[in-house]
Coordinates of C-alpha atoms in Angstrom, one line a residue:
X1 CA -19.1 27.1 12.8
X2 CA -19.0 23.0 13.3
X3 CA -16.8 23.1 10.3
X4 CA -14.2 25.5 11.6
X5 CA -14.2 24.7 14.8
X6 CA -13.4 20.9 13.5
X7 CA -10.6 22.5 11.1
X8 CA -9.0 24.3 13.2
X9 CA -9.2 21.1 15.7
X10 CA -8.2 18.7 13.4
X11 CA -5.5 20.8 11.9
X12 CA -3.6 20.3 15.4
X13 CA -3.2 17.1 15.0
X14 CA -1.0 16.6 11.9
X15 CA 2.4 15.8 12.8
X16 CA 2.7 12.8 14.7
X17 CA 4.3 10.9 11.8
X18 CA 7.3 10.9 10.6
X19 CA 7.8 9.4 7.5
X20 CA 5.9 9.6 4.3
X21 CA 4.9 7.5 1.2
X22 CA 3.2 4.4 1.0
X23 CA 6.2 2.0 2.2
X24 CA 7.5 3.5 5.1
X25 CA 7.7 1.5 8.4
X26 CA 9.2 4.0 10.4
X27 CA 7.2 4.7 13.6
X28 CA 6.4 8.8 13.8
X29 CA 8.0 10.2 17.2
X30 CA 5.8 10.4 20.0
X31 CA 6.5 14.5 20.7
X32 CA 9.4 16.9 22.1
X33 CA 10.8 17.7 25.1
X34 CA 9.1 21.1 24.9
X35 CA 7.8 22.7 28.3
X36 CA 4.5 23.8 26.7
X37 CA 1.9 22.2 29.1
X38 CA 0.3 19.1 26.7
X39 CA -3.3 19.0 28.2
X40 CA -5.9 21.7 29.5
X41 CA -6.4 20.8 33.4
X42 CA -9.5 21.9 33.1
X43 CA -12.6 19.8 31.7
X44 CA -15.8 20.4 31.0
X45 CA -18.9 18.1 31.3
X46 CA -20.3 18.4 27.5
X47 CA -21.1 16.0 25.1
X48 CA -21.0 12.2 26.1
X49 CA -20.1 13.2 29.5
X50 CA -22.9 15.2 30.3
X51 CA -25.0 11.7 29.7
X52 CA -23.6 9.9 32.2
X53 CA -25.1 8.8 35.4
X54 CA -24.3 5.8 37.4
X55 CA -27.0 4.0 36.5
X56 CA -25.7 4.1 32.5
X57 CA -22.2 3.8 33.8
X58 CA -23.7 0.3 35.7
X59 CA -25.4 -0.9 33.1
X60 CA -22.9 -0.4 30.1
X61 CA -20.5 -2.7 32.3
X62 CA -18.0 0.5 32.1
X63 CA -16.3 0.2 35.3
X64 CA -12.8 -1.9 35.0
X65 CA -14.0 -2.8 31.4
X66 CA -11.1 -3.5 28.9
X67 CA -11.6 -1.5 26.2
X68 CA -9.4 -3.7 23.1
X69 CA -8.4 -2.2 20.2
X70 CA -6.6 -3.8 17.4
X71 CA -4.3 -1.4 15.4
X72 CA -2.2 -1.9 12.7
X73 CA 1.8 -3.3 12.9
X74 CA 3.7 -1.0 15.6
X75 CA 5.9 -0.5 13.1
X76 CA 3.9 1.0 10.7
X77 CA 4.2 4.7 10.3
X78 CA 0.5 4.2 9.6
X79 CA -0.4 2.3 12.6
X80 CA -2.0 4.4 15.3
X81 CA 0.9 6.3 17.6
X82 CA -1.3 8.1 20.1
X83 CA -3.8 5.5 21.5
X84 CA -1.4 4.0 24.7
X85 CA 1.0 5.9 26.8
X86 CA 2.3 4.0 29.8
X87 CA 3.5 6.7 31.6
X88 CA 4.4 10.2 31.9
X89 CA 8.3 11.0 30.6
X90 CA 8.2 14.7 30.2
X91 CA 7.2 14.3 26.8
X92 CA 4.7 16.8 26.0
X93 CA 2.9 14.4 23.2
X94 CA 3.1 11.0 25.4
X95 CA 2.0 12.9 28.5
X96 CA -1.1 14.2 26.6
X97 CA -2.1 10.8 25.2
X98 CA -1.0 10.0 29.4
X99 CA -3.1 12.4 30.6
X100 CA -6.4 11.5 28.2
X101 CA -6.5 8.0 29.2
X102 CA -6.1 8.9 32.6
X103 CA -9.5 11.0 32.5
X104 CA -11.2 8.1 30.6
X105 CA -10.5 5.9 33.6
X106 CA -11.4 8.6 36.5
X107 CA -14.4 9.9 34.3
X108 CA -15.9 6.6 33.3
X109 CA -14.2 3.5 34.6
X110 CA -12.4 1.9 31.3
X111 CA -9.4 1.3 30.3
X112 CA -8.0 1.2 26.7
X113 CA -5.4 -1.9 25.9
X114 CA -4.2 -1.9 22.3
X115 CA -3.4 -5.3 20.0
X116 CA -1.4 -5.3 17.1
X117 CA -1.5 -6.7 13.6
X118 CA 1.6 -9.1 12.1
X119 CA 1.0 -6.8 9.2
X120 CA 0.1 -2.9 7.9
X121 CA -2.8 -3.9 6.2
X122 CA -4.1 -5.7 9.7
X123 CA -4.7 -8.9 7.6
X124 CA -7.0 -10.4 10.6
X125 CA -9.7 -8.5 10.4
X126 CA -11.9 -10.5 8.5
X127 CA -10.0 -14.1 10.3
X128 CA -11.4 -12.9 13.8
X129 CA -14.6 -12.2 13.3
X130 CA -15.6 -15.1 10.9
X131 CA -13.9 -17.2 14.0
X132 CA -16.5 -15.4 16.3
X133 CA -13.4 -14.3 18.0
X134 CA -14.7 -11.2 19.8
X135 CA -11.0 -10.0 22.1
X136 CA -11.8 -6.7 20.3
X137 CA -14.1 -4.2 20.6
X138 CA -12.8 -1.6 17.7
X139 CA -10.0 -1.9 14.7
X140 CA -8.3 1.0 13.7
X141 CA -7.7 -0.6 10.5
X142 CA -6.1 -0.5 7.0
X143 CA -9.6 0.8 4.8
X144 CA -9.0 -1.4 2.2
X145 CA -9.0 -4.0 4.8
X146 CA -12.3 -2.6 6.7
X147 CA -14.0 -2.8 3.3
X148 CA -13.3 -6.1 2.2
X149 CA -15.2 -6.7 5.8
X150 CA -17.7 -4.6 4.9
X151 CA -18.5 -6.6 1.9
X152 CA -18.7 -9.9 3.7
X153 CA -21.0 -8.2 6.2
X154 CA -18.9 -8.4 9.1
X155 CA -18.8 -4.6 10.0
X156 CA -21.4 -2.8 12.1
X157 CA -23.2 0.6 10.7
X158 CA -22.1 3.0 12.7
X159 CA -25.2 4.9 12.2
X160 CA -26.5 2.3 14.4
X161 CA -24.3 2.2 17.7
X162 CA -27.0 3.9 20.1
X163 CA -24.0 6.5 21.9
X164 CA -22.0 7.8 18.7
X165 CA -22.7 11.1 17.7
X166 CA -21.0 11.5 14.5
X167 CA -22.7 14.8 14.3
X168 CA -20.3 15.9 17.1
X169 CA -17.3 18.5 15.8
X170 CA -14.7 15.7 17.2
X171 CA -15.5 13.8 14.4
X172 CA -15.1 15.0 10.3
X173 CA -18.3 15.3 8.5
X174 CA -16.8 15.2 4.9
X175 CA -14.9 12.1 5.7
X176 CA -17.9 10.4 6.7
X177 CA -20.1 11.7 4.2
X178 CA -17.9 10.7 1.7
X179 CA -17.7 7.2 2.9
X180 CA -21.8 6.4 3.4
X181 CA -23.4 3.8 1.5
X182 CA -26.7 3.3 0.9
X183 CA -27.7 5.0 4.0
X184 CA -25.2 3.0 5.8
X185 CA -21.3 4.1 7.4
X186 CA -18.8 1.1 8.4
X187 CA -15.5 3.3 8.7
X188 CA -15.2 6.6 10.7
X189 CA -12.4 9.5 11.1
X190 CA -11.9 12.4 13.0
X191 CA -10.2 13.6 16.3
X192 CA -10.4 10.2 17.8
X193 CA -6.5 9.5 16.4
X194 CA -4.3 11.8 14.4
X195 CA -3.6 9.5 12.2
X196 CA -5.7 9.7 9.1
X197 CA -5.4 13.4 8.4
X198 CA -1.5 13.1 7.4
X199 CA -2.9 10.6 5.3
X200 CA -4.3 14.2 2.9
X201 CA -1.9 14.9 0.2
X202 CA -1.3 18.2 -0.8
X203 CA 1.2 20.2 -2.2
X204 CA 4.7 21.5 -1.4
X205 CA 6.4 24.2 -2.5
X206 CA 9.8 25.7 -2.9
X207 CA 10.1 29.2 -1.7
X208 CA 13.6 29.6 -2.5
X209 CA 13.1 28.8 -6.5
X210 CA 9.7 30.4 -6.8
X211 CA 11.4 33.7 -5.4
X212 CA 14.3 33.4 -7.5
X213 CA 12.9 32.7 -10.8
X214 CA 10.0 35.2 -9.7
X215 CA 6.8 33.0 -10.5
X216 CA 4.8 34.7 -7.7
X217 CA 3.2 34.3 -4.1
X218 CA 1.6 30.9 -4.6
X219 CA -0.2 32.0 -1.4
X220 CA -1.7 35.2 -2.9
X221 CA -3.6 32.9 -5.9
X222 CA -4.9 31.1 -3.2
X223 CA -6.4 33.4 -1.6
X224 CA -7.6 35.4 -4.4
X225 CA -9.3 32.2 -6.2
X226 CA -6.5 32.4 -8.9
X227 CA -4.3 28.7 -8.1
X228 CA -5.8 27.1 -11.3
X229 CA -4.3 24.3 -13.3
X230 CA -3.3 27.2 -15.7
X231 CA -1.4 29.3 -12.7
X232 CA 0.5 25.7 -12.1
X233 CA 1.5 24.8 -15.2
X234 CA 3.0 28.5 -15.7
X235 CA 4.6 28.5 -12.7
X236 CA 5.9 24.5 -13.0
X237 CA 7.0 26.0 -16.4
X238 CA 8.5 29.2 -15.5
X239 CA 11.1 27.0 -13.1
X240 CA 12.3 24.1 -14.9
X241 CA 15.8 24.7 -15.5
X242 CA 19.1 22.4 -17.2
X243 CA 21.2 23.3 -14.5
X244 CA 24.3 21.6 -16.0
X245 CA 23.6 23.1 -19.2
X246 CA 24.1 20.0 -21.5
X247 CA 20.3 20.2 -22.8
X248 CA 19.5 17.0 -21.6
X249 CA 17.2 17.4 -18.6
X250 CA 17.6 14.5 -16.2
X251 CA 16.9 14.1 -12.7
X252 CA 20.2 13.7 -10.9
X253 CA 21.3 17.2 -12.4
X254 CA 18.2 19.4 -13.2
X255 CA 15.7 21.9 -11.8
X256 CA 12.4 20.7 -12.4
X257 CA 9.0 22.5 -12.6
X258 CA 7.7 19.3 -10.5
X259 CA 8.8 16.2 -9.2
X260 CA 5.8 13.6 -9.8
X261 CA 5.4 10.5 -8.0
X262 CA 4.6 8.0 -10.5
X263 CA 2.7 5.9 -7.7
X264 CA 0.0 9.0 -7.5
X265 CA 0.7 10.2 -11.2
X266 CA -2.8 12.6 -12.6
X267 CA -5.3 11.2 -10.3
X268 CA -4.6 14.1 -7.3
X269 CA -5.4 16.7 -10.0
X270 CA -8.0 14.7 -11.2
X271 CA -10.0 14.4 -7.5
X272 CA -8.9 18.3 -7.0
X273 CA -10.9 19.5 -9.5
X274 CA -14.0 18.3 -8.1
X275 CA -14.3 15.2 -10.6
X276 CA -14.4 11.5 -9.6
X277 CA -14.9 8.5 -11.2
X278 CA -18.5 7.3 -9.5
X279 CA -21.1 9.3 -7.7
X280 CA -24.1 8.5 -6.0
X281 CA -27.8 8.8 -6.5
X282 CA -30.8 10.0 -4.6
X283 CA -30.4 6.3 -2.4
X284 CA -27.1 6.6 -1.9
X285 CA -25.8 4.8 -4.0
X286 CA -23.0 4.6 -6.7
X287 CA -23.0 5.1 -10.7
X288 CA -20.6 5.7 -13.0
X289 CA -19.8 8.8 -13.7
X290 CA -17.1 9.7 -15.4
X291 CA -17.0 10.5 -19.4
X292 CA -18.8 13.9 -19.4
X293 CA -17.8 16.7 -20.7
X294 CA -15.7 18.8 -18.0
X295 CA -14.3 15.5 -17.1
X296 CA -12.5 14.6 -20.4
X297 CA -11.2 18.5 -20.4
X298 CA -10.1 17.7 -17.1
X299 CA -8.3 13.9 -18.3
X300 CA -6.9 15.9 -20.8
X301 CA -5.3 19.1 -19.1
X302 CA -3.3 16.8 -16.6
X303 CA -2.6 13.8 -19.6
X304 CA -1.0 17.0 -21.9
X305 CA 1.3 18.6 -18.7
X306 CA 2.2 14.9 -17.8
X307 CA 3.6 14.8 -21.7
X308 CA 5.9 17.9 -21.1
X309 CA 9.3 16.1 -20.3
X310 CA 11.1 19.4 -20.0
X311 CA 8.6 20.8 -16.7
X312 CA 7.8 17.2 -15.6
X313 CA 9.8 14.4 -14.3
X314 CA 7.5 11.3 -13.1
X315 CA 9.3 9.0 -11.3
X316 CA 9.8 6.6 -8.2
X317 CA 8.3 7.9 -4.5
X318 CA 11.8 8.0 -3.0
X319 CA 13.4 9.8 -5.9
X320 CA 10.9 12.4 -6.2
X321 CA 11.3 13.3 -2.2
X322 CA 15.2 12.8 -2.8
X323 CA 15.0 15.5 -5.0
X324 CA 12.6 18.0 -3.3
X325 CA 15.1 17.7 -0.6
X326 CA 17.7 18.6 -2.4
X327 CA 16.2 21.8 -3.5
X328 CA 15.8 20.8 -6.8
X329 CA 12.0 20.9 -7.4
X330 CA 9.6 23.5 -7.5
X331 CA 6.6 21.7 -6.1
X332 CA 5.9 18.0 -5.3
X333 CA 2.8 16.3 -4.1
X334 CA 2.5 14.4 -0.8
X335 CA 0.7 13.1 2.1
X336 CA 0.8 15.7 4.8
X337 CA 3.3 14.0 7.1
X338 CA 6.0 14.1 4.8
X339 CA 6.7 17.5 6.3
X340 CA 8.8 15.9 8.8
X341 CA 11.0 14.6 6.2
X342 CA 11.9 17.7 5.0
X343 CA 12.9 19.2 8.7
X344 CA 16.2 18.0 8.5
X345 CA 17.4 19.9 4.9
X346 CA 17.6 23.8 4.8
X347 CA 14.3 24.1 2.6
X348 CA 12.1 27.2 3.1
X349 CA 9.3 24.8 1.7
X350 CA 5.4 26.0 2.2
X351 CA 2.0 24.4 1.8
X352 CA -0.5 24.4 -0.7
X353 CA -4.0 22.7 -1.5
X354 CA -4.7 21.2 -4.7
X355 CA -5.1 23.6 -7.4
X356 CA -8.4 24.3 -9.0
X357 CA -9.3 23.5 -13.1
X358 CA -10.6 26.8 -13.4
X359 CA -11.6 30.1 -11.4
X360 CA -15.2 28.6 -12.3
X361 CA -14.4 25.5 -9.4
X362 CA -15.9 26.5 -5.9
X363 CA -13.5 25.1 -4.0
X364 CA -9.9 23.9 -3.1
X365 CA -10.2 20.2 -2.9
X366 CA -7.7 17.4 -1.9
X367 CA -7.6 13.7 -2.1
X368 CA -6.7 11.2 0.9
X369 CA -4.6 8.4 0.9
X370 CA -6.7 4.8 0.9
X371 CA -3.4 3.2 1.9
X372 CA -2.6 5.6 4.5
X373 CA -5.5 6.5 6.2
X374 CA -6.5 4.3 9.5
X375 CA -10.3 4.9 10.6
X376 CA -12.3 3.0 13.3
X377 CA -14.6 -0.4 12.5
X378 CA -16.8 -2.4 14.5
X379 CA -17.0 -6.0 14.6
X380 CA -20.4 -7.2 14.1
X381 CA -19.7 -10.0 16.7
X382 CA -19.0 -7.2 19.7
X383 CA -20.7 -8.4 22.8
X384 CA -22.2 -5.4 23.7
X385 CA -22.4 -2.7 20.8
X386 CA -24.0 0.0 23.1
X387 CA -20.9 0.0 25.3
X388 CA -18.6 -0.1 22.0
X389 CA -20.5 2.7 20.9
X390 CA -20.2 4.8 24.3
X391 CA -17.0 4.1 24.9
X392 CA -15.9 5.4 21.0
X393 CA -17.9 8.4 21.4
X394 CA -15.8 8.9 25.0
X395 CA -12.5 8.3 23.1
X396 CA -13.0 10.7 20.2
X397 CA -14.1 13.9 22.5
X398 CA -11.6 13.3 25.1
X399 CA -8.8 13.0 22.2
X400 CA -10.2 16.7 21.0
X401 CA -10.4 17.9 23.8
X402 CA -6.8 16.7 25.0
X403 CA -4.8 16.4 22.1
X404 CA -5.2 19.6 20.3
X405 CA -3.1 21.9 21.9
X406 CA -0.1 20.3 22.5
X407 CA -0.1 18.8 18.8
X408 CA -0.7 22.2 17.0
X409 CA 1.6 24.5 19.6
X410 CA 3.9 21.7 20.2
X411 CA 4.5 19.7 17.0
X412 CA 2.9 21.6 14.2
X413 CA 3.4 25.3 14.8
X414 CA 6.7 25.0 15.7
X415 CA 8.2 21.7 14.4
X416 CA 7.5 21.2 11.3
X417 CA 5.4 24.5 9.4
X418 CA 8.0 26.9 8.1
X419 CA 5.5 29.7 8.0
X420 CA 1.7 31.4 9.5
X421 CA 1.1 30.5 5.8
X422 CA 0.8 27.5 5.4
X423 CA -1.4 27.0 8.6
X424 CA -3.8 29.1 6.6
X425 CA -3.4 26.7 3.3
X426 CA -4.3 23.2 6.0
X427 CA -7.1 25.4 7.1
X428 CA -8.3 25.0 3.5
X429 CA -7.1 21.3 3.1
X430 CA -8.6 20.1 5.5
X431 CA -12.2 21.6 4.9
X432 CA -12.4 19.9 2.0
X433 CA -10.8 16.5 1.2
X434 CA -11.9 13.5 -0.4
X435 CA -11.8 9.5 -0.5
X436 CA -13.1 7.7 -3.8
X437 CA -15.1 4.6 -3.1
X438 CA -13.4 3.0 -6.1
X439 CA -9.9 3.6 -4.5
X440 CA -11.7 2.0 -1.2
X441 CA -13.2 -0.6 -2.6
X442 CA -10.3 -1.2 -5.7
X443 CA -13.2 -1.5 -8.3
X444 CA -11.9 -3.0 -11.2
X445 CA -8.9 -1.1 -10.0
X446 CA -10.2 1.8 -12.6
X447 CA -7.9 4.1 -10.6
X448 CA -5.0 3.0 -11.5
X449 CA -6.2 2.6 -15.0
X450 CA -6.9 6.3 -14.8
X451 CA -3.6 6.6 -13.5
X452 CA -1.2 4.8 -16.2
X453 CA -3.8 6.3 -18.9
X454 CA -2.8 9.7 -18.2
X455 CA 0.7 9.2 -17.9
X456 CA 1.1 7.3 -21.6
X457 CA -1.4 9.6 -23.3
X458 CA -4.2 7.1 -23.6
X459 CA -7.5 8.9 -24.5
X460 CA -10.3 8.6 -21.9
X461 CA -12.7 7.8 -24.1
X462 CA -10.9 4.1 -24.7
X463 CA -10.2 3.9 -21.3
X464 CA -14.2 4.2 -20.7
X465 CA -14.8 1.8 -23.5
X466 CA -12.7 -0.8 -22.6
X467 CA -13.1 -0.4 -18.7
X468 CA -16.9 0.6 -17.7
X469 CA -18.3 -2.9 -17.7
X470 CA -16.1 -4.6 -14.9
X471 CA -16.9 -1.4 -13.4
X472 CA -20.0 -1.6 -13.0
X473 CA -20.1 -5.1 -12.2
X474 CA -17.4 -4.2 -9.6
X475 CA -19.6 -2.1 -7.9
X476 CA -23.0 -4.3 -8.3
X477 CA -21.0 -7.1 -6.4
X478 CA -20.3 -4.2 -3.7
X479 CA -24.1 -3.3 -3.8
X480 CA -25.6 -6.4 -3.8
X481 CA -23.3 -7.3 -0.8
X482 CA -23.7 -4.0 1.3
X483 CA -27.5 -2.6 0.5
X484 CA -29.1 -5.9 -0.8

């Protein structure tokens, strides 16, 4: 129940951005002029709330305290859009995020104030806390970033902050989960910003050329456990098309099965089938794992459709969307809030998770973005890590409980979904999505070995060879720094 209840919360908070890839800097729109009414006017005294008495509110310091966050550049489409609203413009989004910080004030006496980073990757973190410069409380920061931090030892555990119940539905369990080392969590995600969940990339879909070169209802194998690698490829097949008829397929003039971002390449198909690169052990933590059996069948599905120039056209971020838009691309794989790019063209596009290697794989799974994703560190040098920890927990239910309706009924349901399908495919999405800690952490930078390796045809056997030592000395370093 905790986990649909958190699905069905989280998926209504999805489309606040508004431009997709790595590079943009465009900020995402802060909502519509829509009359739907953003908040519920009611509220109930559960979770945190139901804790507070005067004499905690007294002792935390809560009353006129300045609650300072640090987010990433403003101008990042990746920097956090719904933390500060100044005032109430009719907007139903602003007046939501209006309206929430509102009720933190009258509820329990702070007041959030947001800084911002020269940069996306908020370069600083690690400058102000090494200068014992303590202005902020909480970074929503680049995870990269946060785990550099981590590393030094200038992150708190989570796990530790007396007030924050990361058991709570507001916040995602499999993010978390996945992100726990050694018994220890430095980075946190969930209904405290809407942010890091259009950070999941999953795929898009053609409607138009899957009904008329009659491939099927890519829905319908969903649903009935039959969107397999092998359903893909046919399908990918089945639609590539010379257009122009000259044999030559290129992409300025062709119909391709899919556009592939080179920047991603094998590695979403690779994380969809359930396979990664490290896993952890009884402590907690991480070994290599890659090189056995299901995982070279894997390498080698995804390395042989990659080598089939015909279905497949691998190319630059901005071409591949270019030609999605132009309707001239059966699928193509993307963070979640390129939707909104795609509202302006006369697509009927739909939404799909990652599909499975086989009919044997339990379930749908789908890979976030370690660029894209922006999820909430502590300083070690906070003055008061109780506080920081009530007032995060305060944050992330009020956010739920505000936030939810007017981003799914406003934004999502209406503004950017083109069907009741594709709600049902983020239902699936987001139950089950994962971040490697060797994209977090850039370990030897293995991924994007894994990457280029599929792409030229490289065996994964060499790439194992050549590549597991300065792996695993990557990750000692990590350990020794983290657990040690």
């Amino acid at each position: 129940m905790k986990r649909l209840l958190s699905t069905l919360l989280l998926i209504a908070m999805l489309a606040s951005t508004a431009s997709c890839g790595n590079n943009s800097d465009n900020p995402p729109p802060q909502g519509s002029n829509d009359s739907t009414e953003a908040t519920s006017e009611e509220t109930t005294e559960s979770g945190i709330l139901s804790t507070l008495t005067p004499e905690l509110k007294a002792s935390l310091g809560l009353d006129g305290y300045e609650f300072n966050i640090m987010l990433r550049d403003s101008s990042s489409s990746w920097s956090i859009h719904d933390l500060i609203a100044e005032e109430e413009t009719g907007d139903v989004l602003n007046d939501a995020v209006y309206k929430r910080n509102l009720f933190l004030e009258d509820k329990y006496g702070f007041k959030l104030v947001a800084g911002y980073s020269a940069d996306a990757s908020l370069s600083e973190l690690n400058t102000y806390i090494l200068s014992g410069d303590n202005t902020y409380d909480a970074y929503f920061s680049y995870p990269r970033q946060a785990a550099s931090a981590a590393s030094d030892g200038l992150l708190y555990d989570l796990n530790k902050l007396q007030y924050l119940d990361l058991d709570h539905s507001c916040w995602n369990d499999m993010f978390n989960s996945a992100l726990s080392f050694g018994g220890k969590l430095f980075y946190a995600a969930g209904s405290i910003s809407t942010n890091s969940y259009n950070a999941v990339r999953l795929f898009f879909f053609n409607k138009d050329i899957a009904d008329k070169y009659q491939i099927g209802d890519p829905y319908e194998t969903v649903r009935n456990n039959t969107w397999t690698f092998d359903t893909f490829n046919k399908m990918a097949t089945k639609a590539a098309f010379d257009l122009n008829g000259d044999t030559n397929m290129t992409i300025a003039d062709d119909q391709w099965g899919m556009a592939w971002q080179e920047s991603i390449g094998g590695v979403i198909f690779y994380f969809g089938t359930g396979e990664s690169f490290t896993s952890m052990d009884k402590d907690g933590l991480p070994y290599v794992s890659i090189g056995t059996e299901r995982s070279i069948a894997v390498y080698d599905y995804i390395k042989n459709m990659m080598s089939d120039k015909r279905t497949y056209y691998i190319g630059a971020d901005d071409q591949i969307l270019t030609t999605f838009q132009e309707g001239r691309s059966l699928f193509m794989t993307e963070v979640l809030n390129c939707a909104n790019k795609l509202r302006p063209y006369d697509i009927d596009f739909g939404l799909l998770p990652v599909p499975k290697y086989d009919e044997s794989q339990d379930e749908y799974i789908t890979y976030v973005d370690a660029w894209c994703i922006s999820p909430i560190v502590v300083p070690v040098n906070v003055e008061n890590p109780d506080r920081v920890g009530f007032m995060i927990q305060a944050l992330a239910e009020a956010s739920q409980q505000f936030l939810t309706s007017p981003y799914y009924d406003v934004v999502l349901s209406r503004k950017v979904l083109r069907d009741n399908e594709s709600a049902e495919m983020l239902d699936i999405v987001l139950n089950n999505f994962v971040l490697e800690n060797t994209d977090l952490y850039s370990w030897s930078g293995i991924q994007d070995t894994l990457r280029k390796g599929m792409a030229n045809g490289d065996e994964l056997s060499s790439i194992i060879a050549a590549n597991k030592s300065s792996l695993e000395n990557s990750m000692k370093k990590t350990i020794e720094a983290i657990v040690d």
